[in-house]
Amino acid sequence: MNSTDTHQDQALLREKAARRRRATALAHPNIALIKYWGNQDDNLRLPANPSLSMNLGSLQTITTVTFDDSLAGDTLAINGVPFTGPTLERVTANLDLVRRQAGLTYRARIESDSNVPVGSGIASSSAAFAALSVAAAAAAGLDLDQAALSRLARRGSGSASRSVPGGFCLWQAGDDDSSVARSIAPPEHWDLQDVVAIVSQEHKEVGSSGGHPLARTSPLQAARIAGVERRLEACREALLARNLPALGPVIEEDAVIMHAVMMSSRPPLYYWTPTTMALILTTQRWQRDGLPVYFTIDAGPNVHLICEAGLAQQVEAELHKIPGVQTVLTSGPGGPARLIEH
Ligand code: PMV
């Protein structure tokens, strides 16, 4: 399917959705190679710094939004389980932005299915709010471009802005208007793999929404921000040149400095476990043995190993041998968030 077909398909699906007030969208989660941590504005989710990520093509969330005038309130089911409370409130807040823009008062039914394992430490909210935004906008009859959809997804979860475009995405800091993500390379650009060692599936005590406001309490956040443009540029160049030995050390430095900020904030956030540390040291040993594999770590204890496709199976097999590693998930680059047939 070429890009014109895709464009036409999307336009057709948008027309249908507007008629039925119902749309279904698919989105992939993403892994940040240069991290977002802390906001300039917590309410608007305007990030303290720009970030860069890769969509994870083998993981996905599919969400259907139906606006229905017979509903008294929004309803939400994730993998068939009804959700109320703060999770539903966060979804309603995002839908309110769509309703305001479309001049619509109807409440909505949201049904979401995801193959991102719950508690896997892979940012499921990035795919969740990207799929929700794309489906809700279409169901409300809005014809939003990718930048506007990325902005809308950002309001639900910062990293969701980067799951709207495809492949490798750069999310700008800036103001409400300019802080959107754009693709800098399509998924086919580079068959990079994220081999995730899951070391804990426990629910995190402090998730990213609670963590971002703490970033400014760390004396290291200013140093992190001061160096981020340099790391971002180095990462972008290495990515465009498909140069893993140049990319690897930069993503490791960026992940570690984010965790240094987390550990030195008040109250501190310690996401690493002894297995996390063991995996970092193992990765260093592999590098000394000549294997081009590098780590990054999100707001959790799981370790993401980044390598090229040819090495992924070997890395997976080695990870399974390490005590404390519960499961291993592998994904290559994924496409943009998009409307699909119901
Ligand atoms: O989008 P949030 O609020 O879940 O924040 C994501 C934060 C990190 O995953 C730690 C880093 C990132 O840039 O994705």
Short mmCIF file of C-alpha atoms and ligand atoms in Angstrom, two decimals:
data_model
loop_
_atom_site.label_atom_id
_atom_site.label_comp_id
_atom_site.label_asym_id
_atom_site.label_seq_id
_atom_site.Cartn_x
_atom_site.Cartn_y
_atom_site.Cartn_z
CA MET A 1 0.00 0.00 0.00
CA ASN A 2 1.55 3.34 -0.99
CA SER A 3 1.18 6.59 0.95
CA THR A 4 -1.59 7.91 -1.35
CA ASP A 5 -3.68 4.78 -0.76
CA THR A 6 -3.13 5.16 2.96
CA HIS A 7 -4.09 8.81 2.79
CA GLN A 8 -7.26 8.02 0.81
CA ASP A 9 -8.14 5.12 3.13
CA GLN A 10 -7.79 7.39 6.14
CA ALA A 11 -10.01 10.05 4.54
CA LEU A 12 -12.65 7.41 3.76
CA LEU A 13 -12.55 6.00 7.29
CA ARG A 14 -12.84 9.55 8.67
CA GLU A 15 -15.97 10.20 6.58
CA LYS A 16 -17.58 6.95 7.78
CA ALA A 17 -16.62 7.71 11.39
CA ALA A 18 -18.16 11.17 11.30
CA ARG A 19 -21.46 9.73 9.95
CA ARG A 20 -21.61 7.01 12.62
CA ARG A 21 -20.01 9.04 15.44
CA ARG A 22 -17.84 5.98 15.93
CA ALA A 23 -14.22 5.29 15.01
CA THR A 24 -11.52 2.73 15.74
CA ALA A 25 -7.81 3.53 15.84
CA LEU A 26 -4.61 1.54 16.33
CA ALA A 27 -1.44 2.92 17.92
CA HIS A 28 1.93 1.54 19.02
CA PRO A 29 3.71 2.40 22.26
CA ASN A 30 7.17 3.96 21.92
CA ILE A 31 10.52 3.75 23.69
CA ALA A 32 12.36 7.03 24.24
CA LEU A 33 16.01 7.03 23.18
CA ILE A 34 16.34 10.60 24.52
CA LYS A 35 14.02 10.91 27.51
CA TYR A 36 11.30 13.31 28.60
CA TRP A 37 11.28 13.91 32.35
CA GLY A 38 9.64 16.92 33.97
CA ASN A 39 7.30 19.56 32.58
CA GLN A 40 7.40 23.29 32.07
CA ASP A 41 3.64 23.14 32.54
CA ASP A 42 2.17 20.05 34.22
CA ASN A 43 -1.40 20.83 33.18
CA LEU A 44 -0.65 21.29 29.48
CA ARG A 45 2.05 18.59 29.65
CA LEU A 46 4.58 20.89 28.04
CA PRO A 47 7.86 19.03 28.49
CA ALA A 48 10.97 20.50 30.08
CA ASN A 49 13.00 19.21 27.12
CA PRO A 50 12.64 17.74 23.62
CA SER A 51 12.82 13.93 23.28
CA LEU A 52 13.28 11.29 20.61
CA SER A 53 11.73 7.83 20.35
CA MET A 54 11.02 4.71 18.33
CA ASN A 55 7.52 3.26 17.97
CA LEU A 56 7.30 -0.42 18.92
CA GLY A 57 5.60 -2.19 16.01
CA SER A 58 4.84 -5.55 17.61
CA LEU A 59 2.91 -3.97 20.47
CA GLN A 60 -0.38 -2.19 19.90
CA THR A 61 -3.53 -0.75 21.38
CA ILE A 62 -6.80 -0.69 19.43
CA THR A 63 -9.46 1.70 20.70
CA THR A 64 -13.04 2.31 19.58
CA VAL A 65 -14.77 5.54 20.57
CA THR A 66 -18.56 5.83 20.13
CA PHE A 67 -20.29 9.11 20.92
CA ASP A 68 -23.81 8.28 22.05
CA ASP A 69 -26.52 10.74 23.16
CA SER A 70 -28.16 8.08 25.36
CA LEU A 71 -25.14 7.86 27.68
CA ALA A 72 -25.18 9.78 30.97
CA GLY A 73 -21.39 9.68 31.29
CA ASP A 74 -18.30 8.36 29.53
CA THR A 75 -17.62 4.65 30.00
CA LEU A 76 -14.29 2.88 29.64
CA ALA A 77 -13.38 -0.79 29.24
CA ILE A 78 -9.78 -1.94 28.83
CA ASN A 79 -9.38 -5.55 27.66
CA GLY A 80 -13.02 -6.06 28.63
CA VAL A 81 -12.59 -4.76 32.20
CA PRO A 82 -14.61 -1.64 33.15
CA PHE A 83 -12.61 1.27 34.60
CA THR A 84 -13.86 4.21 36.67
CA GLY A 85 -12.07 6.68 38.99
CA PRO A 86 -8.83 8.45 38.03
CA THR A 87 -8.25 6.37 34.87
CA LEU A 88 -11.68 7.27 33.47
CA GLU A 89 -11.28 10.90 34.60
CA ARG A 90 -8.05 11.20 32.64
CA VAL A 91 -9.77 9.81 29.53
CA THR A 92 -12.77 12.12 30.02
CA ALA A 93 -10.44 15.14 30.27
CA ASN A 94 -8.97 14.22 26.88
CA LEU A 95 -12.41 13.65 25.34
CA ASP A 96 -13.56 17.03 26.69
CA LEU A 97 -10.90 18.71 24.54
CA VAL A 98 -12.33 16.92 21.49
CA ARG A 99 -15.94 17.69 22.45
CA ARG A 100 -15.13 21.39 22.94
CA GLN A 101 -13.42 21.61 19.57
CA ALA A 102 -16.25 19.75 17.79
CA GLY A 103 -19.07 21.50 19.64
CA LEU A 104 -20.36 18.11 20.78
CA THR A 105 -22.01 17.31 24.10
CA TYR A 106 -22.55 13.55 23.72
CA ARG A 107 -20.78 11.23 26.16
CA ALA A 108 -18.71 8.37 24.78
CA ARG A 109 -18.21 4.65 25.13
CA ILE A 110 -14.51 3.72 24.94
CA GLU A 111 -13.44 0.14 24.35
CA SER A 112 -9.72 -0.48 24.29
CA ASP A 113 -7.77 -3.68 23.69
CA SER A 114 -4.06 -3.92 24.04
CA ASN A 115 -1.37 -6.56 23.69
CA VAL A 116 1.03 -4.50 25.81
CA PRO A 117 1.31 -6.75 28.88
CA VAL A 118 -0.17 -5.00 31.91
CA GLY A 119 2.58 -4.06 34.34
CA SER A 120 5.27 -4.79 31.75
CA GLY A 121 6.80 -1.39 32.35
CA ILE A 122 6.33 -0.50 28.70
CA ALA A 123 4.60 2.85 28.54
CA SER A 124 1.13 1.61 27.61
CA SER A 125 -0.21 5.16 28.08
CA SER A 126 1.69 6.32 24.99
CA ALA A 127 -0.28 3.94 22.74
CA ALA A 128 -3.47 4.40 24.76
CA PHE A 129 -3.72 8.17 24.38
CA ALA A 130 -2.50 8.15 20.76
CA ALA A 131 -5.23 5.64 19.79
CA LEU A 132 -7.84 7.46 21.88
CA SER A 133 -7.04 10.84 20.31
CA VAL A 134 -7.10 9.56 16.73
CA ALA A 135 -10.36 7.63 17.25
CA ALA A 136 -12.12 10.36 19.27
CA ALA A 137 -11.26 13.14 16.81
CA ALA A 138 -12.60 11.11 13.86
CA ALA A 139 -15.74 9.99 15.73
CA ALA A 140 -16.45 13.64 16.60
CA GLY A 141 -16.15 14.60 12.93
CA LEU A 142 -12.91 16.57 13.33
CA ASP A 143 -10.43 16.44 10.46
CA LEU A 144 -7.18 17.01 12.37
CA ASP A 145 -3.72 16.77 10.84
CA GLN A 146 -0.94 14.71 12.44
CA ALA A 147 0.49 17.69 14.38
CA ALA A 148 -2.93 18.51 15.87
CA LEU A 149 -3.45 14.84 16.82
CA SER A 150 0.00 14.70 18.41
CA ARG A 151 -0.85 17.85 20.44
CA LEU A 152 -4.12 16.30 21.57
CA ALA A 153 -2.44 13.00 22.54
CA ARG A 154 0.22 14.99 24.47
CA ARG A 155 -2.51 16.36 26.76
CA GLY A 156 -3.38 12.78 27.81
CA SER A 157 0.19 11.52 28.27
CA GLY A 158 3.31 13.36 27.16
CA SER A 159 4.92 10.37 25.49
CA ALA A 160 1.67 9.70 23.55
CA SER A 161 2.50 12.70 21.35
CA ARG A 162 5.38 10.58 19.95
CA SER A 163 3.09 7.59 19.16
CA VAL A 164 1.01 9.59 16.67
CA PRO A 165 3.58 9.89 13.85
CA GLY A 166 5.36 6.77 12.55
CA GLY A 167 8.82 5.28 12.99
CA PHE A 168 11.35 7.47 14.79
CA CYS A 169 9.85 10.64 16.26
CA LEU A 170 11.13 13.89 17.71
CA TRP A 171 8.87 15.71 20.15
CA GLN A 172 9.68 19.39 20.52
CA ALA A 173 9.47 21.27 23.79
CA GLY A 174 7.95 24.74 23.31
CA ASP A 175 4.48 26.16 23.76
CA ASP A 176 1.08 24.52 23.46
CA ASP A 177 1.08 25.11 19.72
CA SER A 178 4.61 24.06 18.83
CA SER A 179 5.05 21.17 21.27
CA VAL A 180 4.18 18.30 18.92
CA ALA A 181 6.06 15.24 17.66
CA ARG A 182 7.10 14.68 14.07
CA SER A 183 8.61 11.65 12.37
CA ILE A 184 12.29 12.10 11.49
CA ALA A 185 12.58 8.67 9.81
CA PRO A 186 10.01 6.03 8.77
CA PRO A 187 10.00 2.54 10.37
CA GLU A 188 11.79 1.06 7.32
CA HIS A 189 14.73 3.41 7.86
CA TRP A 190 16.48 1.09 10.32
CA ASP A 191 15.59 -2.34 11.69
CA LEU A 192 16.54 -1.46 15.24
CA GLN A 193 15.16 -3.82 17.88
CA ASP A 194 14.08 -3.17 21.44
CA VAL A 195 14.63 -6.38 23.43
CA VAL A 196 12.97 -5.71 26.78
CA ALA A 197 14.04 -7.69 29.84
CA ILE A 198 11.01 -7.67 32.16
CA VAL A 199 12.28 -7.96 35.71
CA SER A 200 9.14 -6.88 37.55
CA GLN A 201 5.47 -6.75 36.69
CA GLU A 202 4.47 -5.03 39.91
CA HIS A 203 2.46 -1.84 39.70
CA LYS A 204 4.77 1.14 40.22
CA GLU A 205 4.22 3.11 43.42
CA VAL A 206 4.90 6.41 41.63
CA GLY A 207 4.17 6.41 37.91
CA SER A 208 5.34 9.02 35.42
CA SER A 209 2.40 11.42 36.01
CA GLY A 210 3.34 11.60 39.70
CA GLY A 211 7.06 11.64 38.87
CA HIS A 212 7.24 14.56 36.42
CA PRO A 213 6.38 17.24 39.03
CA LEU A 214 9.24 15.93 41.23
CA ALA A 215 11.88 16.48 38.55
CA ARG A 216 12.25 20.16 39.42
CA THR A 217 13.17 19.28 43.02
CA SER A 218 16.38 17.57 41.89
CA PRO A 219 19.55 19.69 41.74
CA LEU A 220 20.59 17.54 38.76
CA GLN A 221 17.59 18.40 36.56
CA ALA A 222 19.22 21.66 35.40
CA ALA A 223 22.35 19.76 34.35
CA ARG A 224 20.21 17.18 32.54
CA ILE A 225 18.35 19.90 30.64
CA ALA A 226 21.58 21.80 29.87
CA GLY A 227 23.00 18.74 28.07
CA VAL A 228 19.91 17.47 26.33
CA GLU A 229 20.29 19.43 23.06
CA ARG A 230 23.79 17.99 22.61
CA ARG A 231 22.59 14.43 23.29
CA LEU A 232 19.53 14.87 21.09
CA GLU A 233 21.60 16.10 18.16
CA ALA A 234 24.13 13.29 18.56
CA CYS A 235 21.29 10.75 18.76
CA ARG A 236 19.55 12.20 15.71
CA GLU A 237 22.72 12.16 13.62
CA ALA A 238 23.57 8.59 14.65
CA LEU A 239 20.02 7.47 13.93
CA LEU A 240 19.93 9.06 10.49
CA ALA A 241 23.35 7.50 9.72
CA ARG A 242 22.26 4.12 11.20
CA ASN A 243 25.37 4.26 13.36
CA LEU A 244 24.72 2.10 16.45
CA PRO A 245 28.17 2.50 18.09
CA ALA A 246 27.54 6.27 18.01
CA LEU A 247 23.90 6.00 19.14
CA GLY A 248 24.44 3.55 21.99
CA PRO A 249 26.60 5.54 24.42
CA VAL A 250 24.36 8.61 24.02
CA ILE A 251 21.13 6.77 24.86
CA GLU A 252 22.80 5.10 27.86
CA GLU A 253 24.06 8.45 29.15
CA ASP A 254 20.63 10.00 28.68
CA ALA A 255 18.82 7.19 30.53
CA VAL A 256 21.29 7.21 33.42
CA ILE A 257 21.13 10.97 33.87
CA MET A 258 17.31 10.77 33.96
CA HIS A 259 17.55 8.14 36.71
CA ALA A 260 20.09 10.31 38.57
CA VAL A 261 17.44 13.07 38.54
CA MET A 262 14.79 10.63 39.77
CA MET A 263 17.02 9.30 42.58
CA SER A 264 18.00 12.82 43.71
CA SER A 265 14.51 14.36 43.71
CA ARG A 266 12.54 14.99 46.91
CA PRO A 267 11.02 12.54 47.66
CA PRO A 268 13.45 10.34 45.74
CA LEU A 269 12.33 7.78 43.16
CA TYR A 270 14.34 4.57 43.03
CA TYR A 271 13.12 2.48 40.12
CA TRP A 272 16.14 0.16 39.80
CA THR A 273 16.31 -3.25 41.45
CA PRO A 274 19.43 -5.42 41.85
CA THR A 275 18.46 -7.19 38.60
CA THR A 276 18.37 -3.84 36.77
CA MET A 277 21.94 -3.21 37.90
CA ALA A 278 22.99 -6.75 36.98
CA LEU A 279 21.61 -6.21 33.46
CA ILE A 280 23.53 -2.94 33.07
CA LEU A 281 26.77 -4.68 34.06
CA THR A 282 26.00 -7.60 31.75
CA THR A 283 25.46 -5.18 28.86
CA GLN A 284 28.84 -3.59 29.60
CA ARG A 285 30.46 -7.02 29.49
CA TRP A 286 28.80 -7.79 26.14
CA GLN A 287 30.09 -4.47 24.81
CA ARG A 288 33.63 -5.33 25.97
CA ASP A 289 33.23 -8.65 24.12
CA GLY A 290 32.44 -6.66 20.96
CA LEU A 291 28.63 -6.97 20.84
CA PRO A 292 26.87 -3.78 19.67
CA VAL A 293 24.03 -3.75 22.22
CA TYR A 294 23.11 -0.82 24.46
CA PHE A 295 20.59 -0.22 27.24
CA THR A 296 17.93 2.31 28.06
CA ILE A 297 15.56 2.31 31.06
CA ASP A 298 12.18 4.04 31.50
CA ALA A 299 10.37 4.90 34.74
CA GLY A 300 10.65 1.35 36.05
CA PRO A 301 13.15 -1.46 36.68
CA ASN A 302 12.95 -3.15 33.26
CA VAL A 303 15.91 -2.87 30.92
CA HIS A 304 15.46 -2.19 27.19
CA LEU A 305 18.33 -3.54 25.11
CA ILE A 306 18.74 -1.82 21.77
CA CYS A 307 20.47 -3.71 18.98
CA GLU A 308 20.17 -4.42 15.28
CA ALA A 309 17.85 -7.18 14.02
CA GLY A 310 20.69 -9.67 13.40
CA LEU A 311 21.60 -9.78 17.09
CA ALA A 312 18.12 -9.71 18.65
CA GLN A 313 17.63 -13.50 18.96
CA GLN A 314 21.01 -13.98 20.61
CA VAL A 315 20.32 -11.15 23.08
CA GLU A 316 16.89 -12.65 23.87
CA ALA A 317 18.43 -16.09 24.53
CA GLU A 318 21.14 -14.62 26.79
CA LEU A 319 18.58 -12.57 28.73
CA HIS A 320 16.50 -15.66 29.48
CA LYS A 321 19.53 -17.13 31.29
CA ILE A 322 19.87 -14.20 33.70
CA PRO A 323 18.34 -14.80 37.16
CA GLY A 324 15.53 -12.34 37.88
CA VAL A 325 14.50 -11.87 34.23
CA GLN A 326 10.85 -12.93 34.07
CA THR A 327 10.07 -12.50 30.38
CA VAL A 328 11.56 -10.94 27.29
CA LEU A 329 9.64 -8.92 24.71
CA THR A 330 11.10 -7.90 21.37
CA SER A 331 9.91 -5.29 18.93
CA GLY A 332 11.16 -3.49 15.84
CA PRO A 333 10.02 -0.04 14.65
CA GLY A 334 6.29 0.62 14.16
CA GLY A 335 4.13 2.89 12.00
CA PRO A 336 1.88 5.82 12.91
CA ALA A 337 -1.37 5.83 14.86
CA ARG A 338 -4.16 5.31 12.33
CA LEU A 339 -7.84 4.67 11.80
CA ILE A 340 -8.77 1.09 11.01
CA GLU A 341 -12.01 -0.70 10.00
CA HIS A 342 -14.13 -1.45 13.06
O1 PMV B 1 4.28 10.17 28.99
P1 PMV B 1 4.59 9.84 30.39
O2 PMV B 1 3.98 10.83 31.35
O3 PMV B 1 4.21 8.41 30.72
O4 PMV B 1 6.17 9.98 30.64
C1 PMV B 1 7.12 9.13 30.06
C2 PMV B 1 8.40 9.22 30.79
C3 PMV B 1 9.49 8.25 30.35
O5 PMV B 1 8.93 7.07 29.83
C4 PMV B 1 10.31 7.87 31.59
C5 PMV B 1 10.44 8.88 29.35
C6 PMV B 1 9.89 9.07 27.96
O6 PMV B 1 10.34 10.06 27.33
O7 PMV B 1 9.07 8.27 27.48
#
